[in-house]
mmCIF file of C-alpha atoms in Angstrom:
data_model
loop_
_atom_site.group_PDB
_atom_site.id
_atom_site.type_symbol
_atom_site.label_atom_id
_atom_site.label_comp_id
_atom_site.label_asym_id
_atom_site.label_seq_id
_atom_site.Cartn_x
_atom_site.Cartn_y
_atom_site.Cartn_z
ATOM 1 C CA UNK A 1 -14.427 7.074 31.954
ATOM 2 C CA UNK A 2 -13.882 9.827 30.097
ATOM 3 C CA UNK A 3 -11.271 12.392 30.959
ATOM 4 C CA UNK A 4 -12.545 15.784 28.707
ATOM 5 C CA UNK A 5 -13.199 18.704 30.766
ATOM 6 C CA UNK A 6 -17.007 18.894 32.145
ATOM 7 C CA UNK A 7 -18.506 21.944 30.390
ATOM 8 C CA UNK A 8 -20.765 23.666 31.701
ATOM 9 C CA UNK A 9 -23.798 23.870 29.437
ATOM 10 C CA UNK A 10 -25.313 26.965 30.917
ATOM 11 C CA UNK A 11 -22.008 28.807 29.878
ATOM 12 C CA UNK A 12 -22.919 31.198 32.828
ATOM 13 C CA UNK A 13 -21.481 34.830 32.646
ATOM 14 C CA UNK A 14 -19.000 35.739 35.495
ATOM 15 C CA UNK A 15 -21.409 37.685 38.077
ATOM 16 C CA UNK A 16 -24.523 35.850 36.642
ATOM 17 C CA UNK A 17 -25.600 38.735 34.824
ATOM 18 C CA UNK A 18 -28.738 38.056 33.353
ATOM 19 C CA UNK A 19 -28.524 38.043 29.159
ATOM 20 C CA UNK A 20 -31.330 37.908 26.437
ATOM 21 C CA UNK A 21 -33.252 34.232 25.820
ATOM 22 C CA UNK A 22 -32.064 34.228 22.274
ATOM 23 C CA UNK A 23 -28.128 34.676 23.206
ATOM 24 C CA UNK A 24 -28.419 31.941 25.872
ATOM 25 C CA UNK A 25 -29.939 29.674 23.357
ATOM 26 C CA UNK A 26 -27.162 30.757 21.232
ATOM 27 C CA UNK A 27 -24.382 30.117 23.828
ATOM 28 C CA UNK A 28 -26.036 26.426 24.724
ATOM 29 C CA UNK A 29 -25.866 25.385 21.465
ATOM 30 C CA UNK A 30 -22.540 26.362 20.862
ATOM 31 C CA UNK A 31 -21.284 24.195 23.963
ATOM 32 C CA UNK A 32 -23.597 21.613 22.346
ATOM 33 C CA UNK A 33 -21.891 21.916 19.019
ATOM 34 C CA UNK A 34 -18.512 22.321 20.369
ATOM 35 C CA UNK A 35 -18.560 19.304 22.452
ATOM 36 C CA UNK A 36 -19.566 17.165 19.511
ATOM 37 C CA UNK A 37 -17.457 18.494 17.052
ATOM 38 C CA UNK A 38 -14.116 17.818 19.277
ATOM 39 C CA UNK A 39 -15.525 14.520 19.804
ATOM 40 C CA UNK A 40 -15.837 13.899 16.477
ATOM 41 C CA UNK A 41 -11.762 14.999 16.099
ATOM 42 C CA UNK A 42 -10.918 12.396 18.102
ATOM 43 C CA UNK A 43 -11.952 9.995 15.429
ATOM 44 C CA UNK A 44 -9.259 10.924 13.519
ATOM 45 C CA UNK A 45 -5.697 9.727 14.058
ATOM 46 C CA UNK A 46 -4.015 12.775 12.775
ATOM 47 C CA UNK A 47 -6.169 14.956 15.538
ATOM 48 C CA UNK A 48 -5.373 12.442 18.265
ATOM 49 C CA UNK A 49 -1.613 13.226 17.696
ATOM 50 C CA UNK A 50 -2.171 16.759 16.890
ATOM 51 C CA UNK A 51 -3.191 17.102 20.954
ATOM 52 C CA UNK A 52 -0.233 15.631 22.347
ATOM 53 C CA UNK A 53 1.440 18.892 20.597
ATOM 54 C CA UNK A 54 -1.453 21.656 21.700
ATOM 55 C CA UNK A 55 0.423 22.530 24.638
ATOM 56 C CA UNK A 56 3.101 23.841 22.327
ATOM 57 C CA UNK A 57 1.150 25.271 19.856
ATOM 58 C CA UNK A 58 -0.701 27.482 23.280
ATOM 59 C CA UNK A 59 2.737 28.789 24.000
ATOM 60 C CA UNK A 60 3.652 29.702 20.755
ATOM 61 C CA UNK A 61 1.153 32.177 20.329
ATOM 62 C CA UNK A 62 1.406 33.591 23.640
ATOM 63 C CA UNK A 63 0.781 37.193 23.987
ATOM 64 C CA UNK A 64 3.944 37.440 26.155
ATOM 65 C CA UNK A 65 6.270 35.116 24.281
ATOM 66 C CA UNK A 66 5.370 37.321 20.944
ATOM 67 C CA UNK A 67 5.920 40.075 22.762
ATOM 68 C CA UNK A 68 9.500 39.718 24.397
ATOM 69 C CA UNK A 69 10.589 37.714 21.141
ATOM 70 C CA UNK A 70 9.373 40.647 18.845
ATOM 71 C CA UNK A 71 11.294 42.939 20.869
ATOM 72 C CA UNK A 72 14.620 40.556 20.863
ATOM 73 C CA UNK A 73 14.025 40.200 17.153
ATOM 74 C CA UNK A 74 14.015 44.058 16.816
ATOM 75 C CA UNK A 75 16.836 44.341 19.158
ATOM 76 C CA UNK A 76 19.004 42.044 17.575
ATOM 77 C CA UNK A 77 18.318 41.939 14.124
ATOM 78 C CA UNK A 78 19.363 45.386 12.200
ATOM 79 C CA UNK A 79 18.229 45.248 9.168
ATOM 80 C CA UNK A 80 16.556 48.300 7.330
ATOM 81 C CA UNK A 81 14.677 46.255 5.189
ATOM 82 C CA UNK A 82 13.005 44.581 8.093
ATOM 83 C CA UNK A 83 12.447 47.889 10.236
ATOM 84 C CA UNK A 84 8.703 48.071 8.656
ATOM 85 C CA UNK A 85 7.903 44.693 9.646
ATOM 86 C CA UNK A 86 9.030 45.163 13.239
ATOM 87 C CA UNK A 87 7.578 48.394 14.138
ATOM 88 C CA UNK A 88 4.210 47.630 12.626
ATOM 89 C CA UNK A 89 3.839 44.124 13.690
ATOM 90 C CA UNK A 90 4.877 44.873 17.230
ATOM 91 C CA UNK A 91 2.300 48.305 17.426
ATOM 92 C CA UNK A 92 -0.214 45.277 16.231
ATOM 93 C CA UNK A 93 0.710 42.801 18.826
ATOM 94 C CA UNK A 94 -0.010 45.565 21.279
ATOM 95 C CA UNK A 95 -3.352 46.598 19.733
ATOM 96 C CA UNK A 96 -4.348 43.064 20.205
ATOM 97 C CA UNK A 97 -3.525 42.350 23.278
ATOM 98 C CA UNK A 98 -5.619 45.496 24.712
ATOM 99 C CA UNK A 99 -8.753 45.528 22.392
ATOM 100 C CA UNK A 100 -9.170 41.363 23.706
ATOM 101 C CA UNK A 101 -8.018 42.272 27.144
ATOM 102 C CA UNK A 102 -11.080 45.158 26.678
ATOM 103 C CA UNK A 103 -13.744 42.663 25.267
ATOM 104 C CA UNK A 104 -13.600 39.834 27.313
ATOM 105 C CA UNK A 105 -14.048 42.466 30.097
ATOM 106 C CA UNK A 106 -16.938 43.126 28.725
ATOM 107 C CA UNK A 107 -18.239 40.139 27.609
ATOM 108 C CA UNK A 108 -16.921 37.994 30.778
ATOM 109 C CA UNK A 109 -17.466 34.440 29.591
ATOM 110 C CA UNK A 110 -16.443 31.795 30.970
ATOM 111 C CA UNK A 111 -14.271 29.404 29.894
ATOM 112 C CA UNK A 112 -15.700 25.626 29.167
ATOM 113 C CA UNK A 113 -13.045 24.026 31.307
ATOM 114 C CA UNK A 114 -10.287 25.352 34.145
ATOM 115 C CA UNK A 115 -7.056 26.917 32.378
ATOM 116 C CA UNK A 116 -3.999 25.894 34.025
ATOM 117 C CA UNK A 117 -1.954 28.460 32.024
ATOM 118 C CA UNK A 118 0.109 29.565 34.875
ATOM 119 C CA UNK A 119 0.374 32.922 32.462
ATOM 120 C CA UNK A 120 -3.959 33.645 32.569
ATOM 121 C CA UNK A 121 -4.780 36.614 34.876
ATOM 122 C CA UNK A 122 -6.925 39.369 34.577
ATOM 123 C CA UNK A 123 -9.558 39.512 31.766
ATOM 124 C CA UNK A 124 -7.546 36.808 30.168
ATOM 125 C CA UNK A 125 -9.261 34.328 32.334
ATOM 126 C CA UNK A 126 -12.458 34.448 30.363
ATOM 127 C CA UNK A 127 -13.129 32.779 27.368
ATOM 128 C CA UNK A 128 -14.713 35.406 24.405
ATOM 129 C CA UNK A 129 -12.853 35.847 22.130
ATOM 130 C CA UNK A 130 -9.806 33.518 22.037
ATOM 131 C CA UNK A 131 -7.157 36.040 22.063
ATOM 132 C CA UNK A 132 -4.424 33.250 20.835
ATOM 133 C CA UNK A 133 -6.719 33.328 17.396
ATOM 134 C CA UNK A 134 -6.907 36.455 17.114
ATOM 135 C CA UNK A 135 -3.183 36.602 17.208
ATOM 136 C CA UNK A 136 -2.368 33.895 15.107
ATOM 137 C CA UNK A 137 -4.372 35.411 12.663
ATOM 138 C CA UNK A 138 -3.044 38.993 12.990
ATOM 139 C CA UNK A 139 0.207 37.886 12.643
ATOM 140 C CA UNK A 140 -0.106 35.540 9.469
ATOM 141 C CA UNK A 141 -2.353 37.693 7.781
ATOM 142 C CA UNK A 142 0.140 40.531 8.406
ATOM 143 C CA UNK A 143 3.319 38.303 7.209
ATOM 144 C CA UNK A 144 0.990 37.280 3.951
ATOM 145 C CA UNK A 145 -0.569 40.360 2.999
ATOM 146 C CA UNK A 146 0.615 43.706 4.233
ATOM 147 C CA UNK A 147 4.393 42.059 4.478
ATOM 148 C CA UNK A 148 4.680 39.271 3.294
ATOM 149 C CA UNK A 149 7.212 36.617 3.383
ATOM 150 C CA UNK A 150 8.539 34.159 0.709
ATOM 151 C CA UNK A 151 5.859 32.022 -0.476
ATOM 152 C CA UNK A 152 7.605 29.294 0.502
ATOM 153 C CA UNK A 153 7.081 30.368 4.307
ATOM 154 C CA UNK A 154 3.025 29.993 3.492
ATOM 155 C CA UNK A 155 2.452 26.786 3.847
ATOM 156 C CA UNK A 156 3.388 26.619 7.232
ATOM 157 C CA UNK A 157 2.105 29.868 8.389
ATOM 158 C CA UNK A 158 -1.158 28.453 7.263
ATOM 159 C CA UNK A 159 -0.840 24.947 8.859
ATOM 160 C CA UNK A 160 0.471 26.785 12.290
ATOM 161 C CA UNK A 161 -2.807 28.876 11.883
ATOM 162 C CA UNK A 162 -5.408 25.963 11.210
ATOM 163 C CA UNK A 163 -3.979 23.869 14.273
ATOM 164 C CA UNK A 164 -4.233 26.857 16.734
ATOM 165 C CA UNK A 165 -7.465 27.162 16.093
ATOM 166 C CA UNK A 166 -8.419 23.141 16.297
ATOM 167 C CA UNK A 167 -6.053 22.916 19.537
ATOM 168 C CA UNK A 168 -7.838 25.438 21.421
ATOM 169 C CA UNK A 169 -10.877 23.448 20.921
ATOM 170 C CA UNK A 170 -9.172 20.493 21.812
ATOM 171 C CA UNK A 171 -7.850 22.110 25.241
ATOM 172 C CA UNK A 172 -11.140 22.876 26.060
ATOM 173 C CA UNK A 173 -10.087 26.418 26.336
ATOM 174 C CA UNK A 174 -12.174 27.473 24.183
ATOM 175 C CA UNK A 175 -16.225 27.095 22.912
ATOM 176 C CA UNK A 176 -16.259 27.212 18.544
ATOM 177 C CA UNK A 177 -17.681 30.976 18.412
ATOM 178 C CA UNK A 178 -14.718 32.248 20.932
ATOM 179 C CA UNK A 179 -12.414 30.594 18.076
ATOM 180 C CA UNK A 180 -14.505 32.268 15.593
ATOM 181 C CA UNK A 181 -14.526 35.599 17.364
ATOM 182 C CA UNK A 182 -11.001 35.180 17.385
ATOM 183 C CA UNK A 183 -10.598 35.267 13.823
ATOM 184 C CA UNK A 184 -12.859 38.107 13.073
ATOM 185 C CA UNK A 185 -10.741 40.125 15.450
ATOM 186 C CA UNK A 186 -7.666 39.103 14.227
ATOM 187 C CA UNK A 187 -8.488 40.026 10.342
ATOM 188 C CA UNK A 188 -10.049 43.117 11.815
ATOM 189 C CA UNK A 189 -6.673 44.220 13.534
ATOM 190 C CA UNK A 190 -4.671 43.273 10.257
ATOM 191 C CA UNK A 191 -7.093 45.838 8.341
ATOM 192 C CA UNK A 192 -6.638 48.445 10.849
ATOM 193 C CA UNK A 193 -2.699 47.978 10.794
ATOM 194 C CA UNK A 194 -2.490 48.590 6.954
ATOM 195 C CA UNK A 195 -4.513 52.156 7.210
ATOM 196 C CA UNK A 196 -2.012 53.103 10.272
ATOM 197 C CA UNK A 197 0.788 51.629 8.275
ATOM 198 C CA UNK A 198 4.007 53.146 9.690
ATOM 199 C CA UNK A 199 6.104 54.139 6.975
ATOM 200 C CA UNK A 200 9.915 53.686 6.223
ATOM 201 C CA UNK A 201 10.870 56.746 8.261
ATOM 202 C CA UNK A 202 8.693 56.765 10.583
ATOM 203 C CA UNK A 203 9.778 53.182 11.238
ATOM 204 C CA UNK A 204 13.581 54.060 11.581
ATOM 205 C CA UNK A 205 13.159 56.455 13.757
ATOM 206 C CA UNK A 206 11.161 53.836 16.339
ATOM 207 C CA UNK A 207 14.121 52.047 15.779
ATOM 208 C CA UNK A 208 16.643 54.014 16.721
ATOM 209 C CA UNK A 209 15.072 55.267 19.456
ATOM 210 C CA UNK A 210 14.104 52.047 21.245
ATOM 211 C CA UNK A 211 17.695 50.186 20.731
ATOM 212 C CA UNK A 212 19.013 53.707 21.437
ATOM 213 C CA UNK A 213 21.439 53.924 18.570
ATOM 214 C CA UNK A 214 22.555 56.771 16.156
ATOM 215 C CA UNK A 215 21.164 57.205 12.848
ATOM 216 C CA UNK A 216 24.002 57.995 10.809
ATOM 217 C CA UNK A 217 24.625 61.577 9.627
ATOM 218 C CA UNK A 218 21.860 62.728 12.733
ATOM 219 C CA UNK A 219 23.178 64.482 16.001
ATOM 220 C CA UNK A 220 21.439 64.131 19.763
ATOM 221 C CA UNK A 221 20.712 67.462 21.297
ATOM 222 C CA UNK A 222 22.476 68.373 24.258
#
C-alpha cells in the first residue's frame, strides 16, 4: 500500500472560491503531472536517499532559521568587508518573507498533502508559491551574482538549490508550479535587491546601529 500523501486532484481554493475553467484545468494537470513526476523520482536510487535528508534540507531554508542566523551572523561577525552582504541580504530575507506571506493570501491554495511543520501558521499554510524556493533562490542568486562568494562555494550553493526544489516535491508540500512560482519570485527579489542596493555607508551605519556600537571617530548626541 502505498504511503504518499493523497492529493487532492481538485486542488480546491481555501473558501471554495469559484476560479476560471481554464485555471482549474491548469491546476488538475499540474497535480496530475506532479504526482507522476515524483513517482518517477523514486525510480532513482540517488532520489530515494535524497528523501531520507528532505526534512533537513526544509529546515535549512526556513524563513525563521535564516532569519535569527542572519542576525547572529551580523551580530557576531564584524567585518567591514562583509557589512554589504549582511544588510542587503537580511533587508531581502525580509522582502521575501512578506511579498509570499502577501501572495499566498491571495492566492490561498492548498497544499497537496497536510504539513506537519510545527513552524506553518498564517498564510504560510497554503501552498502558492513555495516560499522555501523562493528563498533558496534569493539567497544563492544573491551570494553568486550581486555578492558573490568564492567560486569554489558554487557548486554547493547550486546542489543545495536543485535538492530544495526536488525535496519539496518529494514532501508533498508542494504541486511543480508552486516550486516554479517559487523560483520566479526568488530571481525577481534578487533583481529588486540590486536596484535598492545599500551601499558601503549606508550599510555601516545599519550596522552600528543594530549591534549598538560606536563608529570610530563619530559621537552620540546627548
Amino acid at each position: 500500500m502505498s504511503s504518499e500523501p493523497k492529493i487532492d486532484p481538485k486542488t480546491r481554493f481555501e473558501g471554495d472560491r469559484n476560479i476560471p475553467p481554464a485555471l482549474q484545468k491548469l491546476l488538475e494537470w499540474d497535480v496530475k503531472l506532479t504526482k507522476q513526476f515524483v513517482s518517477f523520482l523514486m525510480n532513482f536510487v540517488p532520489i530515494r536517499s535524497l528523501k531520507t535528508h528532505c526534512k533537513f534540507l526544509e529546515y535549512s531554508c526556513h524563513g525563521i532559521v535564516w532569519l535569527a542566523g542572519w542576525l547572529a551572523f551580523c551580530w557576531m561577525i564584524d567585518n567591514s568587508n562583509l557589512y554589504q552582504l549582511q544588510v542587503n541580504l537580511f533587508i531581502g530575507l525580509i522582502i521575501d518573507i512578506i511579498a509570499v506571506a502577501i501572495i499566498k493570501a491571495a492566492t490561498r491554495r492548498r497544499r497537496p498533502a497536510i504539513n506537519d511543520d510545527p513552524f506553518c501558521i498564517g498564510p504560510d499554510k497554503f501552498s502558492f508559491p513555495s516560499g522555501h524556493v523562493s528563498r533558496c533562490i534569493f539567497i544563492v542568486t544573491t551570494l553568486t551574482a550581486l555578492d558573490p562568494v568564492s567560486y569554489f562555494l558554487w557548486p554547493p550553493l547550486f546542489a543545495w538549490a536543485v535538492s530544495l526544489c526536488l525535496s519539496r516535491l518529494i514532501l508533498f508540500r508542494h504541486h511543480i508550479l508552486d516550486v516554479l512560482g517559487g523560483v520566479v519570485l526568488g530571481i525577481f527579489e534578487a533583481v529588486f535587491l540590486s536596484i535598492i542596493w545599500f551601499d558601503q555607508e549606508s550599510c555601516i551605519w545599519i550596522i552600528s546601529w543594530i549591534t549598538d556600537e560606536k563608529l570610530s571617530g563619530a559621537e552620540y548626541g546627548v
